[in-house]
């Protein structure tokens, strides 16, 4: 069975999609069968990997039950992708029937044997889409920028995680907090690292040893429809993401359910 990992933070601009793209690319390069699921109505995951998200079926069609999941999968250089676009923004109002928390899990159930890892990119909000990701996931990765406001976003996730564990998915685990755009020379970065450690303890997790250093290549890669691992494989962020993947594999190899 596949290991399902969701990247999550209710604050935007912290590197969720960059992290998801890097995980997909890195695991794919290692020979793992990977599926990326974009649950962000902005469609950033598919866009960053060069997909035409405005002219294809999406995860929204799958969750509505109007398209079979296999017909929506798009193949990319970083593995298979279930893309998203702005139509998914109506999910909170449209998905209002009992059991709506299980729409994603039920939709992808038939794919569980076909992939080693499923990476879910969540929206910058704590809504029904985020809950669907948590219900399906084995583990969460919480990316954050070394900023005080980013810390607040991490702290506010705890209540949602506790609710999902209590009501829907008792196996849900926070794999770790990932610091993006990190520069240890800056005092604020070091202070945020210390505070992130305190929040990690409250979530019964850790701050990943791997911290992703800042580089212009991270911003340039999406414009070329690539992950930073394929666009700039020798860059510092690519090196950091490869180290992160090794940590994740040690922590969360494919899970038998």
GROMACS .gro file of N, CA and C in nm, residues 125-241:
model
  351
  125UNK      N    1  -0.547   2.696   0.384
  125UNK     CA    2  -0.669   2.716   0.463
  125UNK      C    3  -0.698   2.587   0.539
  126UNK      N    4  -0.776   2.599   0.645
  126UNK     CA    5  -0.822   2.480   0.718
  126UNK      C    6  -0.970   2.462   0.683
  127UNK      N    7  -0.996   2.395   0.570
  127UNK     CA    8  -1.133   2.379   0.521
  127UNK      C    9  -1.159   2.233   0.488
  128UNK      N   10  -1.268   2.205   0.418
  128UNK     CA   11  -1.305   2.066   0.390
  128UNK      C   12  -1.201   1.996   0.304
  129UNK      N   13  -1.130   2.070   0.219
  129UNK     CA   14  -1.026   2.010   0.137
  129UNK      C   15  -0.908   1.966   0.224
  130UNK      N   16  -0.869   2.051   0.316
  130UNK     CA   17  -0.761   2.017   0.407
  130UNK      C   18  -0.798   1.897   0.493
  131UNK      N   19  -0.920   1.895   0.542
  131UNK     CA   20  -0.966   1.781   0.623
  131UNK      C   21  -0.965   1.653   0.541
  132UNK      N   22  -1.005   1.659   0.415
  132UNK     CA   23  -0.999   1.541   0.328
  132UNK      C   24  -0.857   1.489   0.316
  133UNK      N   25  -0.761   1.580   0.304
  133UNK     CA   26  -0.620   1.539   0.295
  133UNK      C   27  -0.577   1.472   0.425
  134UNK      N   28  -0.616   1.527   0.540
  134UNK     CA   29  -0.576   1.471   0.669
  134UNK      C   30  -0.640   1.334   0.692
  135UNK      N   31  -0.765   1.319   0.647
  135UNK     CA   32  -0.834   1.192   0.666
  135UNK      C   33  -0.764   1.081   0.588
  136UNK      N   34  -0.710   1.114   0.473
  136UNK     CA   35  -0.644   1.013   0.389
  136UNK      C   36  -0.499   0.990   0.429
  137UNK      N   37  -0.434   1.089   0.487
  137UNK     CA   38  -0.289   1.087   0.504
  137UNK      C   39  -0.242   0.993   0.615
  138UNK      N   40  -0.123   0.939   0.593
  138UNK     CA   41  -0.050   0.872   0.700
  138UNK      C   42   0.033   0.973   0.778
  139UNK      N   43   0.090   1.070   0.705
  139UNK     CA   44   0.178   1.166   0.769
  139UNK      C   45   0.163   1.305   0.710
  140UNK      N   46   0.191   1.406   0.792
  140UNK     CA   47   0.188   1.545   0.750
  140UNK      C   48   0.328   1.605   0.755
  141UNK      N   49   0.360   1.686   0.656
  141UNK     CA   50   0.479   1.770   0.661
  141UNK      C   51   0.431   1.914   0.665
  142UNK      N   52   0.481   1.990   0.760
  142UNK     CA   53   0.436   2.129   0.778
  142UNK      C   54   0.550   2.223   0.737
  143UNK      N   55   0.550   2.270   0.613
  143UNK     CA   56   0.651   2.368   0.573
  143UNK      C   57   0.620   2.504   0.635
  144UNK      N   58   0.723   2.578   0.666
  144UNK     CA   59   0.704   2.713   0.715
  144UNK      C   60   0.824   2.798   0.678
  145UNK      N   61   0.798   2.926   0.663
  145UNK     CA   62   0.906   3.021   0.641
  145UNK      C   63   0.956   3.068   0.777
  146UNK      N   64   1.082   3.112   0.784
  146UNK     CA   65   1.136   3.158   0.913
  146UNK      C   66   1.085   3.298   0.949
  147UNK      N   67   0.953   3.307   0.969
  147UNK     CA   68   0.886   3.433   1.001
  147UNK      C   69   0.788   3.409   1.116
  148UNK      N   70   0.763   3.512   1.193
  148UNK     CA   71   0.674   3.499   1.308
  148UNK      C   72   0.533   3.462   1.265
  149UNK      N   73   0.480   3.525   1.160
  149UNK     CA   74   0.344   3.495   1.116
  149UNK      C   75   0.331   3.351   1.068
  150UNK      N   76   0.436   3.298   1.012
  150UNK     CA   77   0.435   3.159   0.969
  150UNK      C   78   0.423   3.066   1.089
  151UNK      N   79   0.484   3.104   1.200
  151UNK     CA   80   0.472   3.026   1.324
  151UNK      C   81   0.328   3.019   1.372
  152UNK      N   82   0.255   3.131   1.359
  152UNK     CA   83   0.116   3.132   1.403
  152UNK      C   84   0.033   3.033   1.322
  153UNK      N   85   0.059   3.024   1.192
  153UNK     CA   86  -0.012   2.929   1.109
  153UNK      C   87   0.009   2.787   1.153
  154UNK      N   88   0.132   2.755   1.192
  154UNK     CA   89   0.163   2.620   1.238
  154UNK      C   90   0.089   2.590   1.369
  155UNK      N   91   0.091   2.685   1.461
  155UNK     CA   92   0.028   2.663   1.590
  155UNK      C   93  -0.122   2.638   1.577
  156UNK      N   94  -0.187   2.702   1.479
  156UNK     CA   95  -0.332   2.690   1.465
  156UNK      C   96  -0.375   2.560   1.398
  157UNK      N   97  -0.281   2.485   1.343
  157UNK     CA   98  -0.314   2.358   1.278
  157UNK      C   99  -0.349   2.251   1.381
  158UNK      N  100  -0.298   2.265   1.501
  158UNK     CA  101  -0.309   2.159   1.601
  158UNK      C  102  -0.453   2.116   1.625
  159UNK      N  103  -0.544   2.211   1.638
  159UNK     CA  104  -0.684   2.177   1.668
  159UNK      C  105  -0.744   2.091   1.558
  160UNK      N  106  -0.714   2.126   1.432
  160UNK     CA  107  -0.767   2.047   1.320
  160UNK      C  108  -0.710   1.907   1.321
  161UNK      N  109  -0.581   1.895   1.346
  161UNK     CA  110  -0.518   1.763   1.352
  161UNK      C  111  -0.581   1.678   1.462
  162UNK      N  112  -0.601   1.738   1.579
  162UNK     CA  113  -0.660   1.664   1.691
  162UNK      C  114  -0.801   1.618   1.658
  163UNK      N  115  -0.878   1.703   1.592
  163UNK     CA  116  -1.015   1.666   1.555
  163UNK      C  117  -1.016   1.550   1.457
  164UNK      N  118  -0.929   1.556   1.357
  164UNK     CA  119  -0.924   1.449   1.257
  164UNK      C  120  -0.879   1.318   1.322
  165UNK      N  121  -0.782   1.325   1.409
  165UNK     CA  122  -0.737   1.203   1.479
  165UNK      C  123  -0.850   1.143   1.561
  166UNK      N  124  -0.924   1.227   1.629
  166UNK     CA  125  -1.029   1.181   1.720
  166UNK      C  126  -1.150   1.125   1.643
  167UNK      N  127  -1.182   1.184   1.528
  167UNK     CA  128  -1.307   1.150   1.461
  167UNK      C  129  -1.291   1.065   1.335
  168UNK      N  130  -1.176   1.077   1.265
  168UNK     CA  131  -1.168   1.017   1.132
  168UNK      C  132  -1.045   0.932   1.105
  169UNK      N  133  -0.932   0.967   1.163
  169UNK     CA  134  -0.807   0.903   1.121
  169UNK      C  135  -0.710   0.899   1.239
  170UNK      N  136  -0.721   0.796   1.319
  170UNK     CA  137  -0.640   0.789   1.441
  170UNK      C  138  -0.492   0.766   1.413
  171UNK      N  139  -0.457   0.722   1.292
  171UNK     CA  140  -0.317   0.693   1.260
  171UNK      C  141  -0.241   0.817   1.213
  172UNK      N  142  -0.308   0.930   1.195
  172UNK     CA  143  -0.245   1.050   1.139
  172UNK      C  144  -0.128   1.095   1.227
  173UNK      N  145  -0.014   1.117   1.162
  173UNK     CA  146   0.108   1.155   1.233
  173UNK      C  147   0.170   1.278   1.168
  174UNK      N  148   0.222   1.367   1.249
  174UNK     CA  149   0.297   1.480   1.195
  174UNK      C  150   0.443   1.436   1.183
  175UNK      N  151   0.491   1.425   1.060
  175UNK     CA  152   0.628   1.377   1.038
  175UNK      C  153   0.731   1.481   1.080
  176UNK      N  154   0.696   1.608   1.064
  176UNK     CA  155   0.791   1.711   1.106
  176UNK      C  156   0.757   1.847   1.048
  177UNK      N  157   0.820   1.948   1.104
  177UNK     CA  158   0.811   2.085   1.054
  177UNK      C  159   0.935   2.112   0.969
  178UNK      N  160   0.911   2.166   0.849
  178UNK     CA  161   1.020   2.193   0.755
  178UNK      C  162   1.041   2.343   0.742
  179UNK      N  163   1.161   2.389   0.770
  179UNK     CA  164   1.193   2.530   0.752
  179UNK      C  165   1.241   2.554   0.609
  180UNK      N  166   1.166   2.638   0.536
  180UNK     CA  167   1.204   2.680   0.402
  180UNK      C  168   1.265   2.820   0.405
  181UNK      N  169   1.335   2.855   0.299
  181UNK     CA  170   1.395   2.989   0.286
  181UNK      C  171   1.484   3.020   0.407
  182UNK      N  172   1.559   2.920   0.449
  182UNK     CA  173   1.633   2.932   0.575
  182UNK      C  174   1.774   2.984   0.553
  183UNK      N  175   1.815   3.075   0.639
  183UNK     CA  176   1.951   3.128   0.637
  183UNK      C  177   1.997   3.142   0.782
  184UNK      N  178   2.084   3.054   0.826
  184UNK     CA  179   2.123   3.050   0.967
  184UNK      C  180   2.203   3.172   1.010
  185UNK      N  181   2.247   3.253   0.914
  185UNK     CA  182   2.321   3.375   0.950
  185UNK      C  183   2.230   3.482   1.008
  186UNK      N  184   2.100   3.471   0.979
  186UNK     CA  185   2.007   3.573   1.026
  186UNK      C  186   1.956   3.539   1.166
  187UNK      N  187   1.960   3.637   1.255
  187UNK     CA  188   1.916   3.616   1.392
  187UNK      C  189   1.771   3.570   1.399
  188UNK      N  190   1.684   3.633   1.319
  188UNK     CA  191   1.543   3.596   1.321
  188UNK      C  192   1.524   3.451   1.282
  189UNK      N  193   1.599   3.404   1.183
  189UNK     CA  194   1.588   3.265   1.141
  189UNK      C  195   1.622   3.171   1.256
  190UNK      N  196   1.726   3.203   1.331
  190UNK     CA  197   1.765   3.117   1.443
  190UNK      C  198   1.662   3.122   1.553
  191UNK      N  199   1.605   3.240   1.577
  191UNK     CA  200   1.501   3.252   1.680
  191UNK      C  201   1.376   3.174   1.642
  192UNK      N  202   1.336   3.182   1.513
  192UNK     CA  203   1.218   3.109   1.468
  192UNK      C  204   1.243   2.959   1.476
  193UNK      N  205   1.364   2.916   1.447
  193UNK     CA  206   1.398   2.774   1.459
  193UNK      C  207   1.375   2.725   1.603
  194UNK      N  208   1.414   2.805   1.700
  194UNK     CA  209   1.395   2.767   1.840
  194UNK      C  210   1.247   2.759   1.874
  195UNK      N  211   1.169   2.858   1.828
  195UNK     CA  212   1.025   2.857   1.856
  195UNK      C  213   0.956   2.744   1.781
  196UNK      N  214   1.002   2.712   1.660
  196UNK     CA  215   0.945   2.601   1.585
  196UNK      C  216   0.965   2.470   1.660
  197UNK      N  217   1.079   2.458   1.727
  197UNK     CA  218   1.104   2.339   1.807
  197UNK      C  219   1.003   2.325   1.920
  198UNK      N  220   0.965   2.439   1.982
  198UNK     CA  221   0.866   2.435   2.089
  198UNK      C  222   0.729   2.394   2.037
  199UNK      N  223   0.692   2.446   1.919
  199UNK     CA  224   0.564   2.408   1.859
  199UNK      C  225   0.565   2.262   1.818
  200UNK      N  226   0.678   2.217   1.764
  200UNK     CA  227   0.690   2.077   1.724
  200UNK      C  228   0.667   1.985   1.843
  201UNK      N  229   0.719   2.023   1.958
  201UNK     CA  230   0.699   1.941   2.078
  201UNK      C  231   0.550   1.933   2.114
  202UNK      N  232   0.477   2.042   2.096
  202UNK     CA  233   0.333   2.041   2.123
  202UNK      C  234   0.258   1.951   2.027
  203UNK      N  235   0.311   1.935   1.904
  203UNK     CA  236   0.248   1.850   1.803
  203UNK      C  237   0.304   1.708   1.809
  204UNK      N  238   0.386   1.680   1.909
  204UNK     CA  239   0.448   1.549   1.925
  204UNK      C  240   0.529   1.512   1.802
  205UNK      N  241   0.607   1.607   1.753
  205UNK     CA  242   0.689   1.584   1.634
  205UNK      C  243   0.822   1.656   1.651
  206UNK      N  244   0.886   1.689   1.540
  206UNK     CA  245   1.020   1.748   1.543
  206UNK      C  246   1.032   1.850   1.431
  207UNK      N  247   1.137   1.927   1.434
  207UNK     CA  248   1.179   2.007   1.319
  207UNK      C  249   1.277   1.922   1.240
  208UNK      N  250   1.251   1.905   1.111
  208UNK     CA  251   1.341   1.824   1.030
  208UNK      C  252   1.484   1.878   1.039
  209UNK      N  253   1.579   1.787   1.043
  209UNK     CA  254   1.719   1.828   1.040
  209UNK      C  255   1.751   1.903   0.911
  210UNK      N  256   1.690   1.859   0.803
  210UNK     CA  257   1.709   1.926   0.673
  210UNK      C  258   1.631   2.056   0.672
  211UNK      N  259   1.700   2.164   0.640
  211UNK     CA  260   1.637   2.294   0.626
  211UNK      C  261   1.670   2.345   0.487
  212UNK      N  262   1.570   2.394   0.417
  212UNK     CA  263   1.587   2.429   0.276
  212UNK      C  264   1.636   2.573   0.266
  213UNK      N  265   1.758   2.586   0.216
  213UNK     CA  266   1.818   2.718   0.202
  213UNK      C  267   1.755   2.797   0.087
  214UNK      N  268   1.764   2.925   0.097
  214UNK     CA  269   1.704   3.011  -0.004
  214UNK      C  270   1.791   3.017  -0.129
  215UNK      N  271   1.727   3.030  -0.245
  215UNK     CA  272   1.799   3.040  -0.371
  215UNK      C  273   1.702   3.088  -0.478
  216UNK      N  274   1.752   3.165  -0.574
  216UNK     CA  275   1.667   3.212  -0.683
  216UNK      C  276   1.617   3.097  -0.768
  217UNK      N  277   1.686   2.984  -0.767
  217UNK     CA  278   1.645   2.870  -0.849
  217UNK      C  279   1.508   2.818  -0.808
  218UNK      N  280   1.471   2.832  -0.680
  218UNK     CA  281   1.340   2.787  -0.633
  218UNK      C  282   1.230   2.868  -0.698
  219UNK      N  283   1.252   2.998  -0.714
  219UNK     CA  284   1.153   3.084  -0.779
  219UNK      C  285   1.152   3.066  -0.930
  220UNK      N  286   1.265   3.032  -0.988
  220UNK     CA  287   1.273   3.019  -1.133
  220UNK      C  288   1.214   2.888  -1.185
  221UNK      N  289   1.224   2.782  -1.107
  221UNK     CA  290   1.185   2.648  -1.154
  221UNK      C  291   1.041   2.641  -1.204
  222UNK      N  292   0.940   2.697  -1.132
  222UNK     CA  293   0.802   2.687  -1.181
  222UNK      C  294   0.781   2.752  -1.318
  223UNK      N  295   0.855   2.857  -1.347
  223UNK     CA  296   0.841   2.923  -1.477
  223UNK      C  297   0.883   2.832  -1.592
  224UNK      N  298   0.963   2.731  -1.559
  224UNK     CA  299   1.007   2.635  -1.659
  224UNK      C  300   0.929   2.504  -1.650
  225UNK      N  301   0.826   2.500  -1.564
  225UNK     CA  302   0.745   2.380  -1.549
  225UNK      C  303   0.821   2.265  -1.487
  226UNK      N  304   0.910   2.297  -1.392
  226UNK     CA  305   0.995   2.194  -1.333
  226UNK      C  306   1.002   2.210  -1.182
  227UNK      N  307   1.039   2.100  -1.116
  227UNK     CA  308   1.080   2.107  -0.976
  227UNK      C  309   1.223   2.161  -0.970
  228UNK      N  310   1.260   2.216  -0.856
  228UNK     CA  311   1.396   2.265  -0.841
  228UNK      C  312   1.497   2.151  -0.853
  229UNK      N  313   1.455   2.027  -0.824
  229UNK     CA  314   1.546   1.913  -0.834
  229UNK      C  315   1.584   1.882  -0.978
  230UNK      N  316   1.493   1.910  -1.071
  230UNK     CA  317   1.525   1.886  -1.212
  230UNK      C  318   1.577   2.012  -1.279
  231UNK      N  319   1.531   2.128  -1.234
  231UNK     CA  320   1.573   2.254  -1.294
  231UNK      C  321   1.715   2.292  -1.253
  232UNK      N  322   1.744   2.277  -1.126
  232UNK     CA  323   1.877   2.315  -1.074
  232UNK      C  324   1.925   2.206  -0.979
  233UNK      N  325   1.959   2.087  -1.031
  233UNK     CA  326   1.990   1.972  -0.945
  233UNK      C  327   2.112   1.992  -0.855
  234UNK      N  328   2.200   2.087  -0.891
  234UNK     CA  329   2.320   2.110  -0.809
  234UNK      C  330   2.303   2.225  -0.710
  235UNK      N  331   2.185   2.285  -0.707
  235UNK     CA  332   2.162   2.400  -0.619
  235UNK      C  333   2.153   2.356  -0.473
  236UNK      N  334   2.168   2.452  -0.384
  236UNK     CA  335   2.158   2.422  -0.241
  236UNK      C  336   2.019   2.372  -0.202
  237UNK      N  337   1.910   2.434  -0.253
  237UNK     CA  338   1.777   2.380  -0.218
  237UNK      C  339   1.757   2.237  -0.266
  238UNK      N  340   1.806   2.204  -0.385
  238UNK     CA  341   1.793   2.066  -0.435
  238UNK      C  342   1.867   1.969  -0.344
  239UNK      N  343   1.984   2.009  -0.300
  239UNK     CA  344   2.061   1.926  -0.206
  239UNK      C  345   1.984   1.908  -0.076
  240UNK      N  346   1.921   2.016  -0.029
  240UNK     CA  347   1.847   2.010   0.097
  240UNK      C  348   1.723   1.922   0.084
  241UNK      N  349   1.653   1.933  -0.028
  241UNK     CA  350   1.534   1.849  -0.048
  241UNK      C  351   1.570   1.702  -0.059
   0.00000   0.00000   0.00000
